[in-house]
XYZ file of N, CA and C in Angstrom:
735
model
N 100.514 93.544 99.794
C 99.682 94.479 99.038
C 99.760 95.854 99.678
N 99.833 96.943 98.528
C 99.949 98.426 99.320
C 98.897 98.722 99.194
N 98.182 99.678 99.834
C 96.840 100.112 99.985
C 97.439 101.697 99.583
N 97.229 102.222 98.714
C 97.034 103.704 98.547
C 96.616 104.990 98.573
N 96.302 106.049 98.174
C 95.220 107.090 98.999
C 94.261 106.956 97.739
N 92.741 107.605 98.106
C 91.590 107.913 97.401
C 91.380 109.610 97.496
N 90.851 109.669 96.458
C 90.985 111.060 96.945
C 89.466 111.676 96.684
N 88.489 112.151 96.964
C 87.383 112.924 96.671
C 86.891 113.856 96.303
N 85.837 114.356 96.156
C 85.240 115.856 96.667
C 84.222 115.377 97.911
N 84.673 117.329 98.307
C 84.033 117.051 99.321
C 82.618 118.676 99.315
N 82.250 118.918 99.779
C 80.844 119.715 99.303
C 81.047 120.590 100.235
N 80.968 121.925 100.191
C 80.749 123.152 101.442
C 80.337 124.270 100.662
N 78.812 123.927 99.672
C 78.435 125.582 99.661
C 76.773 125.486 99.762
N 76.351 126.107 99.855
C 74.708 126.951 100.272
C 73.760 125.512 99.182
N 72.504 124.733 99.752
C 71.967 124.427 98.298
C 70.532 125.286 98.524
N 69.953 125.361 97.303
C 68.973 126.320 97.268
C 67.408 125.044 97.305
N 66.779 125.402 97.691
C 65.133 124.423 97.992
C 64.171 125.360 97.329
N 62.994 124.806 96.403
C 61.935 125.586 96.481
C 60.930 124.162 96.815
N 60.178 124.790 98.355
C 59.273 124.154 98.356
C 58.174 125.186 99.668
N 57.219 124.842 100.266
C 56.344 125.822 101.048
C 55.566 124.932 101.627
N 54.625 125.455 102.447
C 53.766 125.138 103.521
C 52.701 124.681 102.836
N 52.215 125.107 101.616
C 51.061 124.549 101.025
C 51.770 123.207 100.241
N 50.191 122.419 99.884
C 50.430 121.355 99.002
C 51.043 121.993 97.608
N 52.253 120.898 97.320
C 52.398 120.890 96.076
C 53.056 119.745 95.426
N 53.181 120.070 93.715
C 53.282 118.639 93.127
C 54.589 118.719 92.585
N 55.332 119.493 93.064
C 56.962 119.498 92.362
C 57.581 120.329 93.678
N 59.062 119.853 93.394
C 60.232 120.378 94.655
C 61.480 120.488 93.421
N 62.379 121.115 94.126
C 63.662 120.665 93.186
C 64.883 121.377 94.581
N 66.099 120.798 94.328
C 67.378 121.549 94.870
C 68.707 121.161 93.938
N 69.837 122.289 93.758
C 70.421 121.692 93.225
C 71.983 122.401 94.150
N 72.705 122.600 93.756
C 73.759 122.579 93.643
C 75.155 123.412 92.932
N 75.812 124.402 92.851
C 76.585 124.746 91.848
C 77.859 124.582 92.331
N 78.598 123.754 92.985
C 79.535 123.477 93.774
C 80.903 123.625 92.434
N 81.935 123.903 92.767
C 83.292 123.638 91.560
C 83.766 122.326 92.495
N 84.508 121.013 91.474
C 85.207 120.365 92.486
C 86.301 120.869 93.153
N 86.784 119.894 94.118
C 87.450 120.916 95.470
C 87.966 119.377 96.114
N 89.292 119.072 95.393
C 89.979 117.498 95.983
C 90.303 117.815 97.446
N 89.902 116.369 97.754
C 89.686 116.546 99.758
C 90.426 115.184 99.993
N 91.383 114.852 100.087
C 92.195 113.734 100.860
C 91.409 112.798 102.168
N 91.101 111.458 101.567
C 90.264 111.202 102.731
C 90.729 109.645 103.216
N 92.018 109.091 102.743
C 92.497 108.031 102.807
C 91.675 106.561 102.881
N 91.553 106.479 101.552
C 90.531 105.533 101.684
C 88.917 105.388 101.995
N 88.586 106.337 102.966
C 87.371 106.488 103.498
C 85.974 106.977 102.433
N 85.059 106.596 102.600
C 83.880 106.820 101.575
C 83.616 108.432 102.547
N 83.223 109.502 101.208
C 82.980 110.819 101.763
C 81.676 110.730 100.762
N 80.875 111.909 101.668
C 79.343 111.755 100.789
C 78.907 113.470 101.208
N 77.822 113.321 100.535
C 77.103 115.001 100.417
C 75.482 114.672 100.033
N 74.550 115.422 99.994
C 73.249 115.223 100.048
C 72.792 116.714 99.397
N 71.802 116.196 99.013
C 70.520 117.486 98.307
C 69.296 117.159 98.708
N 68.432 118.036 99.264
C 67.094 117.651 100.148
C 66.286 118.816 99.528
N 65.208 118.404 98.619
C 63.666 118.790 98.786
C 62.713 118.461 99.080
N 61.978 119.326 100.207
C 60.550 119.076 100.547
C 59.587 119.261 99.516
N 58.845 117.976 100.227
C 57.299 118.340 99.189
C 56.231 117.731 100.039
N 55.124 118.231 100.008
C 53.566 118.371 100.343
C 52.645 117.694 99.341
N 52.795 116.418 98.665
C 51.816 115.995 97.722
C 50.520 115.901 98.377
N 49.252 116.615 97.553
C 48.028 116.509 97.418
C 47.347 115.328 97.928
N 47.499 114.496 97.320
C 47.174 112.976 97.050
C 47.815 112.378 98.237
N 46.779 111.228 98.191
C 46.869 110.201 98.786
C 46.983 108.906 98.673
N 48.427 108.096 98.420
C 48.569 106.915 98.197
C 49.090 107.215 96.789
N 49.724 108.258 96.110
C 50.485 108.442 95.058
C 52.105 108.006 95.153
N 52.251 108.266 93.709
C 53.895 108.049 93.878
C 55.193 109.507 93.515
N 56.314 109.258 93.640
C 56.716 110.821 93.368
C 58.155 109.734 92.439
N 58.138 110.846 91.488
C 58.984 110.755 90.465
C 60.136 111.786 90.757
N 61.660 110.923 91.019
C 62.649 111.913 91.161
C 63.732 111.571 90.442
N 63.976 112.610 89.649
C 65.123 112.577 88.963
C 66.175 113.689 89.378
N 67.624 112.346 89.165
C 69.197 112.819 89.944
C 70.036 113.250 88.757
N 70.312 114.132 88.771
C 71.110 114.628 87.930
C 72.722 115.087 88.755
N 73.727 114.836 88.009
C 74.998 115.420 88.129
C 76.233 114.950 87.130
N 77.646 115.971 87.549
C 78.509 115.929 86.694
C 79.673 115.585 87.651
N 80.370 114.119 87.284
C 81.151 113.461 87.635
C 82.051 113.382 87.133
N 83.473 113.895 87.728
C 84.908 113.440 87.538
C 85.669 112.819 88.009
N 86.125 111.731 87.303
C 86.990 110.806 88.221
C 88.347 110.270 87.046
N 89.312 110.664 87.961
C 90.417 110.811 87.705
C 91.909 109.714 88.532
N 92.226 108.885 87.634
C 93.004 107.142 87.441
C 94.441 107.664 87.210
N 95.746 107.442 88.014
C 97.245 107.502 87.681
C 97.627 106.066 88.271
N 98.106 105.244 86.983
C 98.871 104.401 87.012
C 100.542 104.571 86.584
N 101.382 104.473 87.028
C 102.638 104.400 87.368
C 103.518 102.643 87.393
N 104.386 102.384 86.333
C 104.799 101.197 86.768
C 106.235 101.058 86.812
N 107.130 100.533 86.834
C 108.356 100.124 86.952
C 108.686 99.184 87.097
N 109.091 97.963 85.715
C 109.676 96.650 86.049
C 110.900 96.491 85.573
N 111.852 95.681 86.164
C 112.895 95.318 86.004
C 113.191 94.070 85.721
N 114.190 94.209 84.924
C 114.487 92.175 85.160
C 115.600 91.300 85.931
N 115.729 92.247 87.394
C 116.637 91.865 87.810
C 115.944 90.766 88.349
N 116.823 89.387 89.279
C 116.372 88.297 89.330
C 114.830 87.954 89.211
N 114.502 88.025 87.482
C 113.237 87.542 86.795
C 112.355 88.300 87.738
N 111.974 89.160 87.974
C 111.260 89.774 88.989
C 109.777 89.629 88.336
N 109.460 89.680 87.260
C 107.982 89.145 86.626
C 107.161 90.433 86.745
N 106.162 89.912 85.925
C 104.881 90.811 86.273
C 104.816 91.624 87.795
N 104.940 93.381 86.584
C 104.536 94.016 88.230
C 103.529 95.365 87.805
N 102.420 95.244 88.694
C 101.091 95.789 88.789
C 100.609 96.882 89.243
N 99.887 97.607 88.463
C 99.167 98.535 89.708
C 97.800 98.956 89.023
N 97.357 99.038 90.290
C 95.294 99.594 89.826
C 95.002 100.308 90.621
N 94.353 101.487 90.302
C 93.397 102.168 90.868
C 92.059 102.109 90.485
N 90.744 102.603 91.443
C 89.799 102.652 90.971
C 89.059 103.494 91.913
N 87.987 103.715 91.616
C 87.322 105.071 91.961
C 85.765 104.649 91.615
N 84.744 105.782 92.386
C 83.692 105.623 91.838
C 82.637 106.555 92.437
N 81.669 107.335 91.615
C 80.117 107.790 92.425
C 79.026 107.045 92.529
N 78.583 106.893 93.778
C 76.973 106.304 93.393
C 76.264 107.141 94.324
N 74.932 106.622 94.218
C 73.786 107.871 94.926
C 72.343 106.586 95.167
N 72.036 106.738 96.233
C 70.477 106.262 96.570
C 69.425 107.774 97.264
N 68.858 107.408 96.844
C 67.287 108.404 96.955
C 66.415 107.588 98.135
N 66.792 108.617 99.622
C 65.918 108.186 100.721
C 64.849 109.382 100.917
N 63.330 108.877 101.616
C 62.721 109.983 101.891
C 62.789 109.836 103.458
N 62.590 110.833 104.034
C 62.170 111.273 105.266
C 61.091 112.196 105.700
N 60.946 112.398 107.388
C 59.620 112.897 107.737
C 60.471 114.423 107.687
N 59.397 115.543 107.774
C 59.524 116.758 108.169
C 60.375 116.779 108.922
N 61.841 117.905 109.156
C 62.263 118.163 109.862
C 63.549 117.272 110.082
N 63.532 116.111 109.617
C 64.888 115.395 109.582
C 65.721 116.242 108.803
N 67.454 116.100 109.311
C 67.999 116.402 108.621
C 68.632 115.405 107.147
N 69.042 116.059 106.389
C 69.889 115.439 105.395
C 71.092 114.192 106.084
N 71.657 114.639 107.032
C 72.720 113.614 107.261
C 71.717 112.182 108.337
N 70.646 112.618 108.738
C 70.081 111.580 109.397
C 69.493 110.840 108.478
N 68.756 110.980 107.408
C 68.089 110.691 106.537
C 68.879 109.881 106.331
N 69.987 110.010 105.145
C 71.037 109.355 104.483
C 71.790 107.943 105.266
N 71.247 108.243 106.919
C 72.112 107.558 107.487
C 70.903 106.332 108.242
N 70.117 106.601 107.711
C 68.766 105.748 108.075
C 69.102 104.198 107.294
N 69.265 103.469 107.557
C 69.005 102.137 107.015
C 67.520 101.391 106.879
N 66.706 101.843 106.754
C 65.532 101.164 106.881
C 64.872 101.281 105.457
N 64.840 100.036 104.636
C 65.029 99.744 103.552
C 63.426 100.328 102.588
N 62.614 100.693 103.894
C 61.414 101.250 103.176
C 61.387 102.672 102.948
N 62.406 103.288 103.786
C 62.801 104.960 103.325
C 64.046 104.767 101.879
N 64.022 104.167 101.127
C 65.230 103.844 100.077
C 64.210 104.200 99.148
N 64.182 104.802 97.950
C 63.438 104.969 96.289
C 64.114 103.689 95.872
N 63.061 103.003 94.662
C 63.656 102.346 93.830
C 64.223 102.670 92.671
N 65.440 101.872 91.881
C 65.385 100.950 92.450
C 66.748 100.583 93.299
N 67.059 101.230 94.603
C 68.250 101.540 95.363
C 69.422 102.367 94.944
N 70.377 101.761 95.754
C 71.778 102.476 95.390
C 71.879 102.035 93.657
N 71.996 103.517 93.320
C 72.971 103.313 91.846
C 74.484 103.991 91.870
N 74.854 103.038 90.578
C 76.875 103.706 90.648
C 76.393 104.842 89.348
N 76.706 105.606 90.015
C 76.716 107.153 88.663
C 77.963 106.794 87.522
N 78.877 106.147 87.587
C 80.132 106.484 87.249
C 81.281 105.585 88.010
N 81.898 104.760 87.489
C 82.862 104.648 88.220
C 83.963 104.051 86.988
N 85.413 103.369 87.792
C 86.239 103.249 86.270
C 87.461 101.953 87.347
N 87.653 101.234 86.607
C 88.563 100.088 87.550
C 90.281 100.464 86.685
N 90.963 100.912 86.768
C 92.247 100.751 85.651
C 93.434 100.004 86.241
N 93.881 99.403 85.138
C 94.956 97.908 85.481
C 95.957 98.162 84.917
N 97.151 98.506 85.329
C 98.745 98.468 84.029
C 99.597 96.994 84.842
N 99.905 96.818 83.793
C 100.913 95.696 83.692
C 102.011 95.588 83.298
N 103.414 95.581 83.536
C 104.463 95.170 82.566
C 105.451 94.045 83.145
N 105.670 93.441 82.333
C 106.826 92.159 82.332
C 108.034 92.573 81.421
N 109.122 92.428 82.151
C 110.198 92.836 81.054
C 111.141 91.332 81.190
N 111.495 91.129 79.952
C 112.495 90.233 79.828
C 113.659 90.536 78.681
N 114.764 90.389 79.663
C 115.694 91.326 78.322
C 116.911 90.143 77.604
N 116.664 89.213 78.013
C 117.287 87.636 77.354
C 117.608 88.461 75.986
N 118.962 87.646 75.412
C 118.861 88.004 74.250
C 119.347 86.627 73.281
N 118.665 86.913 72.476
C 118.987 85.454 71.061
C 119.930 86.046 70.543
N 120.535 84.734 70.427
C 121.892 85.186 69.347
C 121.872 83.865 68.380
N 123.026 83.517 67.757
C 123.526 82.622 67.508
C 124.719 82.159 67.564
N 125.827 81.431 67.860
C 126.834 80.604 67.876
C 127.964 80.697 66.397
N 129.411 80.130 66.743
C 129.508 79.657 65.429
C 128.763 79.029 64.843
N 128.278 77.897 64.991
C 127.852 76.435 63.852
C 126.981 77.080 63.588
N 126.399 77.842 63.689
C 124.892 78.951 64.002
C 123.686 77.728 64.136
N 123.674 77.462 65.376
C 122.710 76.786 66.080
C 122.009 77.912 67.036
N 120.881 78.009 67.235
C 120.383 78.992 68.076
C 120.581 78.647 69.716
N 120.784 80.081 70.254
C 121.246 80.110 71.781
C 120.652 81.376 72.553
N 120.606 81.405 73.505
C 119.970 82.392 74.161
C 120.959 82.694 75.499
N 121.534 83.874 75.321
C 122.293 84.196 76.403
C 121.553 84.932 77.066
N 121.366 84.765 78.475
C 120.853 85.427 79.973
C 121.032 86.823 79.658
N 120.066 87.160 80.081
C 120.852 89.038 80.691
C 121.476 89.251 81.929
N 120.690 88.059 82.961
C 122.322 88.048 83.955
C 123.283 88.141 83.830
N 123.539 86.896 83.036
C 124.529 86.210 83.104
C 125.521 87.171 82.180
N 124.982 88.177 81.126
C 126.044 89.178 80.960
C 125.809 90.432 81.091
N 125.574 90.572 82.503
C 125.260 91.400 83.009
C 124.754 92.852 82.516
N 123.407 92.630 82.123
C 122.738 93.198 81.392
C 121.471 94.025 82.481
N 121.659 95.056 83.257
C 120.479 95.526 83.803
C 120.087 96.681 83.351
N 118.450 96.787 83.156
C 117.537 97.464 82.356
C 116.029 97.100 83.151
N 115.320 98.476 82.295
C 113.925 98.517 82.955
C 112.905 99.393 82.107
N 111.872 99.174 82.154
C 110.979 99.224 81.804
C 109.307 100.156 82.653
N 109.912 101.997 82.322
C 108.933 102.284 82.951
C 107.615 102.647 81.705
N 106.379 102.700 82.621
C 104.572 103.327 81.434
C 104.009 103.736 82.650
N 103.730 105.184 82.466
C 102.573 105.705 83.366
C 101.540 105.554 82.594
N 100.037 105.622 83.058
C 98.884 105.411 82.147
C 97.974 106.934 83.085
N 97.869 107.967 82.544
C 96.534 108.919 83.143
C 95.097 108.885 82.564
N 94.096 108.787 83.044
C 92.699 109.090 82.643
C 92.137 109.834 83.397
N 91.678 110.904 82.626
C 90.894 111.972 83.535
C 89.236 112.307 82.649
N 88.372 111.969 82.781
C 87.136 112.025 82.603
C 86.263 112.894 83.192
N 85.336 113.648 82.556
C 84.051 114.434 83.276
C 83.077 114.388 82.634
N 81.860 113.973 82.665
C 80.741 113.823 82.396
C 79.310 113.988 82.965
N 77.847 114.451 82.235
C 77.167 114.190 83.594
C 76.140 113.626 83.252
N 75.720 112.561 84.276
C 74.956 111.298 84.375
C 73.270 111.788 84.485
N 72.491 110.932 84.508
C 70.955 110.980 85.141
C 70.302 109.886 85.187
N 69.747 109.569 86.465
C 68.753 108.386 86.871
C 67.683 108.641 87.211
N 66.188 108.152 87.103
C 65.285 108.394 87.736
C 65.003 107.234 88.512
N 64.333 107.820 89.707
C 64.252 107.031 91.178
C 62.619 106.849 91.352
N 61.775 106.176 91.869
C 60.299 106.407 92.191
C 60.313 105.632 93.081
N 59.500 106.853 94.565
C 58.822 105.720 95.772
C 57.895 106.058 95.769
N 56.997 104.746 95.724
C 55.825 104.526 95.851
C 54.845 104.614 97.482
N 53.715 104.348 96.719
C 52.322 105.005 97.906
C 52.688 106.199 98.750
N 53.023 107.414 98.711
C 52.978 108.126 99.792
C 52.200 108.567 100.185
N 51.699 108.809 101.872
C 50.630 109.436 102.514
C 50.524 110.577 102.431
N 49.774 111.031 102.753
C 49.528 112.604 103.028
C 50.343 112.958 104.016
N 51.373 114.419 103.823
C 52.177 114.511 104.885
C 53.250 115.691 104.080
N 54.094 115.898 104.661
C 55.100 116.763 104.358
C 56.783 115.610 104.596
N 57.092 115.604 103.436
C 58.530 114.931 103.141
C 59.695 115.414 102.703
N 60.900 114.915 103.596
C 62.339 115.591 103.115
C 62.873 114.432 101.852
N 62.791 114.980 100.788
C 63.277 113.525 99.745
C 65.153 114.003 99.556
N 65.885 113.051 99.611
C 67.443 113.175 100.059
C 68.087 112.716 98.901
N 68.925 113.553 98.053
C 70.091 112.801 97.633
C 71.164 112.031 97.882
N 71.597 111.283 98.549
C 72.942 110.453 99.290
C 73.982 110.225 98.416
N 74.877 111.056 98.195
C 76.082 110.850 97.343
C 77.297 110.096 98.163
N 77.646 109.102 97.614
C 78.926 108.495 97.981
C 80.370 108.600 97.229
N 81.061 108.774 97.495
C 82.503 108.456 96.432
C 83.168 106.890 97.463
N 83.921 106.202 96.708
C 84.641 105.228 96.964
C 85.899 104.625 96.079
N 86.361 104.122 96.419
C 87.404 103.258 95.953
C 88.690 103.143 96.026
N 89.974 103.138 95.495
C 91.144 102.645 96.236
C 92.092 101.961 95.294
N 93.258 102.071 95.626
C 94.552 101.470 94.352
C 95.152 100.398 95.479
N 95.765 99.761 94.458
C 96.678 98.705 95.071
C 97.755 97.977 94.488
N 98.909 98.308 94.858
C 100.538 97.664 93.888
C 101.057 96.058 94.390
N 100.989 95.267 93.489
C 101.814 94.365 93.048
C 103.780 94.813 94.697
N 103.555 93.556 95.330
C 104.487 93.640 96.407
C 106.026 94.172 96.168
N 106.590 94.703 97.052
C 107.560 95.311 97.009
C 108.142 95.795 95.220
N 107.550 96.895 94.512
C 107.381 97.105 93.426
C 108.083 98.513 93.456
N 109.147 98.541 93.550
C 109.618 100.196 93.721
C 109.763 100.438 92.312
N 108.827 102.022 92.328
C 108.772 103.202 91.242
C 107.661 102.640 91.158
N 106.759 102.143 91.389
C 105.470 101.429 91.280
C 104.264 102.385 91.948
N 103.156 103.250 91.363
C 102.577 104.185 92.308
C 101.010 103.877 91.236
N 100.357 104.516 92.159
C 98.997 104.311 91.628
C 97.920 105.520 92.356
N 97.075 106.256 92.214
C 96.764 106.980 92.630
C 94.486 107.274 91.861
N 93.707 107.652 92.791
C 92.647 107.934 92.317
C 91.957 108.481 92.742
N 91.169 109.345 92.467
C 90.053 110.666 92.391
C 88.670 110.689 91.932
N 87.742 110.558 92.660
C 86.239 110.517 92.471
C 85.647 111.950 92.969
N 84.277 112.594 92.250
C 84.138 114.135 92.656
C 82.754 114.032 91.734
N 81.830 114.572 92.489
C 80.410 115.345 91.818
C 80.789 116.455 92.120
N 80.366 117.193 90.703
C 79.969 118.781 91.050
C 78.731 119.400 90.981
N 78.427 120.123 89.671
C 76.694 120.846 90.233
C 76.025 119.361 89.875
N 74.835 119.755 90.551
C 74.103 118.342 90.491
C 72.155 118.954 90.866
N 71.603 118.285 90.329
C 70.134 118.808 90.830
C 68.997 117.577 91.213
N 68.375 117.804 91.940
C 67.329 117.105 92.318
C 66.109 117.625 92.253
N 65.298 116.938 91.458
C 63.555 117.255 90.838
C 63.105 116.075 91.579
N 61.884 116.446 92.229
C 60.875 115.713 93.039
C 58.979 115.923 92.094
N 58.525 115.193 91.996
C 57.149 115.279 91.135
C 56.347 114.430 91.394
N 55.584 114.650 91.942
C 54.016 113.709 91.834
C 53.359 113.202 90.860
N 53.239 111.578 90.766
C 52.553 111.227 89.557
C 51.503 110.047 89.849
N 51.152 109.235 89.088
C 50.197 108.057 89.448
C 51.115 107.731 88.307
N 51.777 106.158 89.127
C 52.622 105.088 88.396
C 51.992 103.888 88.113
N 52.346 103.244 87.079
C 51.573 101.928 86.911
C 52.590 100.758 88.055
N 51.571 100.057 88.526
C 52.041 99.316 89.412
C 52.685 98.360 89.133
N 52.815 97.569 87.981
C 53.291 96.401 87.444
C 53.970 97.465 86.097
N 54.689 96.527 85.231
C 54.955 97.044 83.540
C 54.135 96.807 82.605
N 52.613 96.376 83.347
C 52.068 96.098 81.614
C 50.853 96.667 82.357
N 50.613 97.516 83.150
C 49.716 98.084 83.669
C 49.499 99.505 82.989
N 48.208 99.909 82.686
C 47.615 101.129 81.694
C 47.081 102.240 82.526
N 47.678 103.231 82.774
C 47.207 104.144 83.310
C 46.568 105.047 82.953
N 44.988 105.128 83.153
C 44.220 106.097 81.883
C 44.499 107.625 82.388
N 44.299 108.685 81.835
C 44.837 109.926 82.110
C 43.463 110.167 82.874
């Protein structure tokens, strides 16, 4: 199995915060990034959006909604032959964004936050995939050919055997951009001042069918502008729970 490259975005500009020293019941940050492909061989690359907020309340919940615009971009490449029956030959790429919503205390940064495992700093309801895309090409070539005989009885002469070599190339491209939205809610928060984190991931990876020459596969995952809204609300605790205004 070949393991192939992944390719990403990767994030390097200014994000903007509105939030302050007093209590309040909304935050937001967003983002206006252009994508910007970053070669990362395989490796998961990530980026973050952080607003503070100061909710009032005590033992409330905060409502955050993730917004962004995802491109991810699939090259399949194949080449089969039928020299000794060589069969089915393959290739896939795949790609993907997802994002979980962690909070933190004052003063953490974004990359510590994100890198916190402790399953009670996570929003529900966890990691989501924003986007992602699996693509599969296939071809089998067989170049046998039917004939018939004098008596005309049917026969099938080899393409070996008269020396018949041929092939069979299909590239397949998909290039997609779209933009997604999830809402996230963590519950009971104390009184306090909080960094709430976007955690963006890209992932995924191609892989060819063995010794497959002209055989290539290639894939591209990328958020661009993207925003994060933070809001204070009183949530019903269960789904059939009535929350009077």
């Amino acid at each position: 199995m070949k393991i192939g490259i992944l390719s990403l975005i990767t994030f390097a500009s200014a994000l903007t915060s509105v939030a302050g020293a007093a209590a309040a019941k909304f935050a937001v940050d967003w983002a206006e990034d252009d994508f910007t492909l970053y070669n990362i061989d395989g490796k998961a690359n990530t980026a973050e959006l952080l607003a503070t907020i100061k909710p009032p309340g005590n033992g409330k919940e905060l409502l955050v909604g993730l917004s962004g615009v995802v491109n991810i971009m699939t090259l399949t490449s194949v080449k089969a032959t039928n020299k000794a029956k060589a069969g089915q030959v393959t290739a896939v790429a795949d790609a993907a964004v997802s994002v979980a919503l962690k909070i933190g205390e004052e003063g953490e940064t974004a990359a510590a936050i994100c890198n916190n495992d402790d399953v009670t700093k996570i929003a529900a309801p966890g990691n989501v995939t924003l986007s992602s895309r699996k693509q599969t090409l296939s071809v089998e070539v067989d170049l046998d050919v039917v004939c018939k005989d004098s008596e005309d009885t049917d026969c099938v002469a080899i393409a070996d055997a008269l020396g018949i070599d041929g092939y069979v190339a299909v590239e397949l491209a998909l290039d997609t951009t779209a933009a997604h939205h999830f809402n996230f809610v963590i519950m009971d928060v104390p009184v306090g001042t909080f960094n709430i984190v976007a955690c963006f991931a890209g992932a995924g990876g191609t892989s060819l069918t063995a010794d497959a020459e002209g055989t290539s596969a290639m894939a591209f995952a990328a958020i661009g502008k993207r925003m994060l809204t933070v809001e204070q609300v009183k949530a019903a605790k269960t789904r059939n729970e009535v929350i009077e205004p």
